[in-house]
């Protein structure tokens, strides 16, 4: 049996292919070339499709990320983070750097920070089970003065105030519910919600985030 493909998996496989061919020294243009050679445009969506179109029209990064791209702070880059965390166990700074090179093809600002944050968190999770340390380390890899960092601070504060995750979720909805449902910030907030209330119980963390 085969699992139906989706873009979450496509980009992990492409990232691993780029890493195999170019190593840690890969450039954003190497990601771009891999997309054009191996990723059909109809398998791309929102920010990635706009970036793809910009590449076809001979634009280069970082122009591909923001030229006529209203999706440039949506979740697309964040879902591409996994491979960069996997290949950097215990090296969150490198994981975040690799994620930045990837994300800047199609995203800007918080769209980039989301991928950096997830990659750094995964890399850190290889060497510690301390959720707060993982979050601290991942957040240290993105700009302090950003809406993403403010979101992390907000959710951690609400976690301290409310024992029930649903009350915390109410606060997330009230503060960030105006954002599009696939914006980076509100989606990362739900990941953080699961991590904080799930603790070291993976099933519970996933269950909370999915709910």
C-alpha positions as CSV (number, residue, x, y, z in Angstrom):
1,X,0.0,0.0,0.0
2,X,1.1,3.6,-0.6
3,X,0.5,6.7,1.4
4,X,-1.0,9.5,-0.6
5,X,1.5,12.3,-1.1
6,X,1.1,15.7,0.2
7,X,3.2,18.8,0.4
8,X,4.3,18.2,4.0
9,X,6.2,15.1,2.9
10,X,7.3,16.5,-0.5
11,X,9.5,19.2,1.0
12,X,11.1,16.9,3.5
13,X,12.2,14.6,0.7
14,X,13.4,17.5,-1.4
15,X,15.4,18.9,1.5
16,X,17.1,15.6,2.1
17,X,17.9,15.4,-1.6
18,X,19.4,18.9,-1.6
19,X,21.4,18.0,1.5
20,X,22.7,14.8,-0.1
21,X,23.8,16.7,-3.2
22,X,25.1,19.9,-1.7
23,X,25.7,19.2,2.0
24,X,25.2,21.9,4.7
25,X,26.7,24.5,2.2
26,X,23.6,24.5,0.0
27,X,22.2,27.8,-1.1
28,X,18.6,29.0,-1.5
29,X,19.2,28.8,-5.2
30,X,19.9,25.1,-4.8
31,X,16.5,24.7,-3.2
32,X,15.0,26.6,-6.1
33,X,16.6,24.4,-8.7
34,X,15.4,21.3,-6.9
35,X,11.8,22.6,-6.9
36,X,12.0,23.4,-10.6
37,X,13.5,20.0,-11.5
38,X,11.6,17.7,-9.1
39,X,8.4,19.4,-7.9
40,X,5.5,19.9,-10.3
41,X,3.9,23.3,-9.9
42,X,0.5,21.8,-9.4
43,X,1.8,20.1,-6.2
44,X,2.6,23.5,-4.8
45,X,0.2,25.9,-3.0
46,X,-0.1,29.5,-1.8
47,X,3.4,31.0,-1.1
48,X,5.3,28.1,-2.7
49,X,3.3,28.4,-5.9
50,X,3.8,32.1,-6.1
51,X,7.6,31.6,-5.5
52,X,7.6,28.9,-8.2
53,X,5.9,31.3,-10.6
54,X,8.5,33.9,-9.8
55,X,11.3,31.5,-10.5
56,X,9.8,30.6,-13.9
57,X,9.6,34.3,-14.6
58,X,13.4,34.5,-13.9
59,X,13.2,36.2,-10.5
60,X,15.7,35.2,-7.9
61,X,15.6,34.9,-4.1
62,X,14.7,36.8,-2.1
63,X,12.5,38.5,-4.7
64,X,10.7,35.2,-5.2
65,X,9.4,35.4,-1.6
66,X,7.7,38.8,-1.7
67,X,7.0,39.8,-5.3
68,X,3.2,39.6,-5.5
69,X,3.1,37.0,-2.7
70,X,0.3,37.7,-0.2
71,X,1.0,34.3,1.4
72,X,4.5,35.1,2.4
73,X,3.9,34.8,6.2
74,X,1.7,31.7,6.0
75,X,2.6,28.2,7.2
76,X,4.2,26.9,4.1
77,X,7.8,27.3,5.2
78,X,7.1,26.1,8.7
79,X,6.0,22.7,7.4
80,X,9.3,22.4,5.5
81,X,11.4,22.5,8.7
82,X,11.6,18.9,9.7
83,X,14.5,17.7,7.7
84,X,16.8,20.5,8.8
85,X,16.1,19.6,12.4
86,X,16.6,15.9,11.8
87,X,20.1,16.3,10.3
88,X,21.3,18.7,13.1
89,X,20.9,16.8,16.3
90,X,22.0,19.0,19.2
91,X,22.9,21.8,16.8
92,X,19.9,24.1,16.8
93,X,21.8,27.1,15.5
94,X,22.8,25.2,12.4
95,X,19.3,23.8,12.0
96,X,17.8,27.3,12.1
97,X,20.4,28.6,9.6
98,X,19.5,25.8,7.1
99,X,15.8,26.5,7.6
100,X,16.4,30.2,7.0
101,X,18.0,29.4,3.6
102,X,15.1,27.2,2.7
103,X,12.3,29.5,3.9
104,X,13.7,32.7,2.2
105,X,12.8,31.2,-1.2
106,X,9.1,31.7,-0.5
107,X,8.6,33.5,2.8
108,X,9.5,36.6,4.8
109,X,9.7,37.6,8.4
110,X,7.4,35.4,10.6
111,X,7.0,33.0,7.7
112,X,10.7,32.4,7.9
113,X,10.9,32.5,11.7
114,X,8.4,29.7,11.9
115,X,10.6,27.3,10.0
116,X,13.7,28.4,11.9
117,X,11.9,27.8,15.2
118,X,10.6,24.3,14.4
119,X,13.9,23.2,13.0
120,X,15.8,24.4,16.1
121,X,13.2,22.8,18.4
122,X,13.6,19.4,16.6
123,X,17.4,19.6,16.7
124,X,17.3,20.4,20.5
125,X,14.8,17.6,21.2
126,X,17.5,15.1,20.3
127,X,19.5,16.0,23.3
128,X,16.9,17.0,26.0
129,X,13.4,16.1,27.1
130,X,13.0,19.4,28.9
131,X,10.2,21.1,27.0
132,X,11.0,24.6,28.4
133,X,14.6,24.2,27.4
134,X,13.6,23.2,23.9
135,X,11.3,26.2,23.6
136,X,13.9,28.5,25.0
137,X,16.5,27.3,22.6
138,X,14.3,27.4,19.6
139,X,13.0,30.9,20.4
140,X,16.6,32.2,20.9
141,X,17.2,31.5,17.2
142,X,14.6,34.1,16.0
143,X,14.5,37.8,16.4
144,X,13.4,39.0,19.8
145,X,11.4,41.9,18.4
146,X,9.1,39.8,16.3
147,X,5.4,38.9,16.4
148,X,6.4,35.2,16.5
149,X,8.5,35.7,19.7
150,X,5.6,37.7,21.2
151,X,3.3,34.8,20.5
152,X,5.6,32.4,22.3
153,X,5.7,34.7,25.3
154,X,1.9,35.1,25.3
155,X,1.2,31.3,25.1
156,X,3.7,30.6,27.9
157,X,2.1,33.2,30.1
158,X,-1.3,31.8,29.5
159,X,0.0,28.3,30.2
160,X,1.1,29.5,33.6
161,X,-2.3,31.2,34.3
162,X,-4.6,28.4,33.2
163,X,-4.3,24.7,34.2
164,X,-6.9,23.8,31.5
165,X,-5.5,23.9,28.0
166,X,-8.9,24.9,26.6
167,X,-8.7,28.1,28.6
168,X,-5.3,28.8,27.0
169,X,-6.8,28.0,23.6
170,X,-9.5,30.6,24.3
171,X,-6.8,33.2,24.8
172,X,-5.0,32.1,21.6
173,X,-8.2,32.4,19.6
174,X,-9.0,35.8,21.1
175,X,-5.5,37.2,20.4
176,X,-4.7,35.5,17.1
177,X,-8.0,34.4,15.7
178,X,-8.0,37.2,13.2
179,X,-5.2,35.7,11.3
180,X,-5.8,33.4,8.4
181,X,-6.2,29.8,9.5
182,X,-2.9,28.9,7.8
183,X,-0.9,31.8,9.0
184,X,2.4,30.9,10.7
185,X,1.8,32.5,14.0
186,X,-1.5,31.0,15.0
187,X,-0.5,27.6,13.8
188,X,2.7,27.7,15.8
189,X,0.7,28.8,18.8
190,X,-1.2,25.5,18.6
191,X,2.0,23.5,18.3
192,X,3.2,25.3,21.4
193,X,-0.1,24.7,23.2
194,X,0.3,21.0,22.6
195,X,3.9,21.0,23.8
196,X,3.2,22.9,27.0
197,X,0.2,21.0,28.1
198,X,1.2,17.6,26.7
199,X,4.6,17.7,28.4
200,X,6.6,14.5,27.6
201,X,3.4,12.6,26.7
202,X,3.6,12.7,22.9
203,X,0.2,11.3,22.3
204,X,-1.4,13.9,24.6
205,X,0.6,16.7,23.0
206,X,-0.5,15.7,19.5
207,X,-4.1,15.2,20.7
208,X,-4.3,18.7,22.2
209,X,-2.8,20.4,19.1
210,X,-5.0,18.5,16.7
211,X,-8.2,19.3,18.8
